[in-house]
Amino acid sequence: MKDFMSPIENKRATFDYTILETFEAGLELLGTEVQAIKHGRMNLSSTYVLLRNGIPLLFNADVQPYQPKNAPKDYNPTRTRRLLLTAKEIKYLTGKIEEKGLTLVPLKVYTKHQRIKVLIGLAKSRKEHDKREAIKKREDWKQIRKDVF
């Protein structure tokens, strides 16, 4: 088996949100899910993170089984998964979310020292005009790079 995996990114998150801070969290998984994620069978498009009773949870992350015929009968691909953060980080995030109305968004899933990690971002939602402005800036940068090079 390969020792690395290509990162699984949530491209929509950087468009819909302004990322203020990022945190690296571990992910509590079943054995069959680890193999599936390492082979890229995870979808982060509609995922979100909530803190319930001081426990960070990843909702709606779709992990399709690596071998569908060998998957357990009661396997739920979109089950809620627990994120592993330090108590200090959880306390900090709880304060930020309650104080300023920010949200937590999963940005990327990757491996680090053969462990699967999730990069979550403390984010603020963008308004429609902010999204249009971001698109315009990106197009301007493309044009400048095209003219210079």
C-alpha positions in Angstrom: 0.0 0.0 0.0 1.2 3.5 -0.7 2.4 5.6 2.3 0.8 8.8 1.1 -2.5 10.0 -0.2 -3.5 12.9 -2.3 -5.3 15.5 -0.1 -9.1 15.7 -0.4 -10.1 19.3 -0.5 -13.3 21.2 0.1 -13.0 23.8 -2.7 -16.4 25.2 -2.1 -15.5 26.3 1.4 -12.9 28.9 0.3 -15.4 30.4 -2.0 -18.3 30.6 0.4 -16.3 31.6 3.5 -13.5 33.9 4.5 -11.1 31.7 6.4 -9.7 33.5 9.5 -7.8 30.7 11.2 -7.0 27.0 10.6 -6.6 24.1 13.0 -5.4 20.5 12.5 -7.6 17.8 14.0 -7.5 14.1 14.1 -10.4 12.0 12.9 -12.0 9.1 14.8 -12.7 6.5 12.1 -13.6 2.8 11.6 -11.0 0.5 10.1 -12.8 0.3 6.8 -13.1 4.0 6.6 -9.4 4.5 6.9 -8.7 2.4 3.8 -11.4 4.1 1.9 -10.1 7.6 2.7 -6.6 6.7 1.8 -7.8 5.7 -1.6 -9.7 9.0 -2.0 -13.3 7.8 -1.5 -14.3 10.8 0.6 -16.5 13.8 -0.3 -16.3 17.0 1.7 -18.7 19.1 -0.5 -21.5 19.5 2.0 -19.7 18.9 5.3 -19.8 21.1 8.4 -18.4 21.0 11.9 -20.4 21.7 15.1 -19.4 21.7 18.8 -21.9 19.7 20.8 -21.4 19.5 24.5 -17.7 20.5 24.0 -17.1 17.7 21.5 -16.3 18.7 17.9 -18.2 16.6 15.4 -17.9 16.3 11.6 -21.3 16.1 10.0 -22.3 14.9 6.5 -18.8 13.7 5.4 -19.5 11.1 2.8 -17.0 8.1 3.0 -17.9 5.5 0.5 -16.7 2.0 1.4 -13.4 0.8 -0.2 -14.9 -2.6 -1.0 -18.7 -2.2 -1.1 -19.3 -6.0 -1.0 -17.3 -6.3 2.2 -18.8 -3.3 4.0 -20.8 -4.0 7.1 -24.5 -4.3 6.5 -25.3 -1.4 8.8 -22.6 0.9 7.4 -23.7 4.5 7.1 -21.4 6.5 4.7 -22.5 9.9 6.1 -22.4 9.1 9.8 -21.2 11.7 12.3 -17.5 11.5 13.1 -15.7 12.9 16.1 -12.8 15.3 15.6 -9.8 15.0 18.0 -8.6 18.4 19.3 -6.9 19.5 22.5 -9.0 20.8 25.3 -7.4 24.2 24.9 -8.3 24.4 21.2 -11.9 23.3 21.9 -12.2 26.0 24.6 -10.8 28.6 22.2 -13.1 27.6 19.3 -16.1 27.6 21.6 -15.4 31.1 22.7 -14.9 32.4 19.1 -18.0 30.7 17.8 -20.2 32.1 20.6 -18.6 35.6 20.6 -18.5 36.5 16.9 -20.9 34.1 15.2 -18.2 32.3 13.3 -18.5 28.8 11.9 -16.1 25.8 11.6 -15.6 24.4 8.1 -13.5 21.4 7.1 -11.0 22.5 4.4 -8.9 19.5 3.7 -8.3 15.8 4.6 -4.7 14.5 4.4 -2.3 12.1 6.1 0.5 13.1 8.4 2.8 10.5 9.7 0.3 7.8 8.5 -2.5 9.4 10.5 -5.5 10.9 8.8 -6.0 14.6 9.7 -8.6 17.2 8.9 -7.7 20.9 8.4 -10.7 22.9 9.8 -11.0 26.6 9.4 -12.6 29.2 11.6 -14.6 31.0 9.0 -16.9 33.9 8.4 -19.6 33.6 5.8 -19.3 35.7 2.6 -22.1 37.8 1.2 -22.9 37.6 -2.5 -21.1 40.8 -3.4 -18.0 39.6 -1.6 -18.0 36.4 -3.7 -18.3 38.5 -6.9 -15.4 40.7 -5.7 -13.3 37.6 -5.0 -14.0 36.3 -8.6 -13.0 39.7 -10.0 -9.7 39.8 -8.1 -8.9 36.3 -9.2 -9.6 37.1 -12.8 -7.4 40.3 -12.5 -4.5 38.3 -11.1 -4.8 35.8 -14.0 -4.7 38.6 -16.5 -1.7 40.2 -14.8 0.2 36.9 -14.7 -0.7 36.3 -18.4 0.6 39.7 -19.4 3.8 39.5 -17.4 4.8 36.0 -18.3 
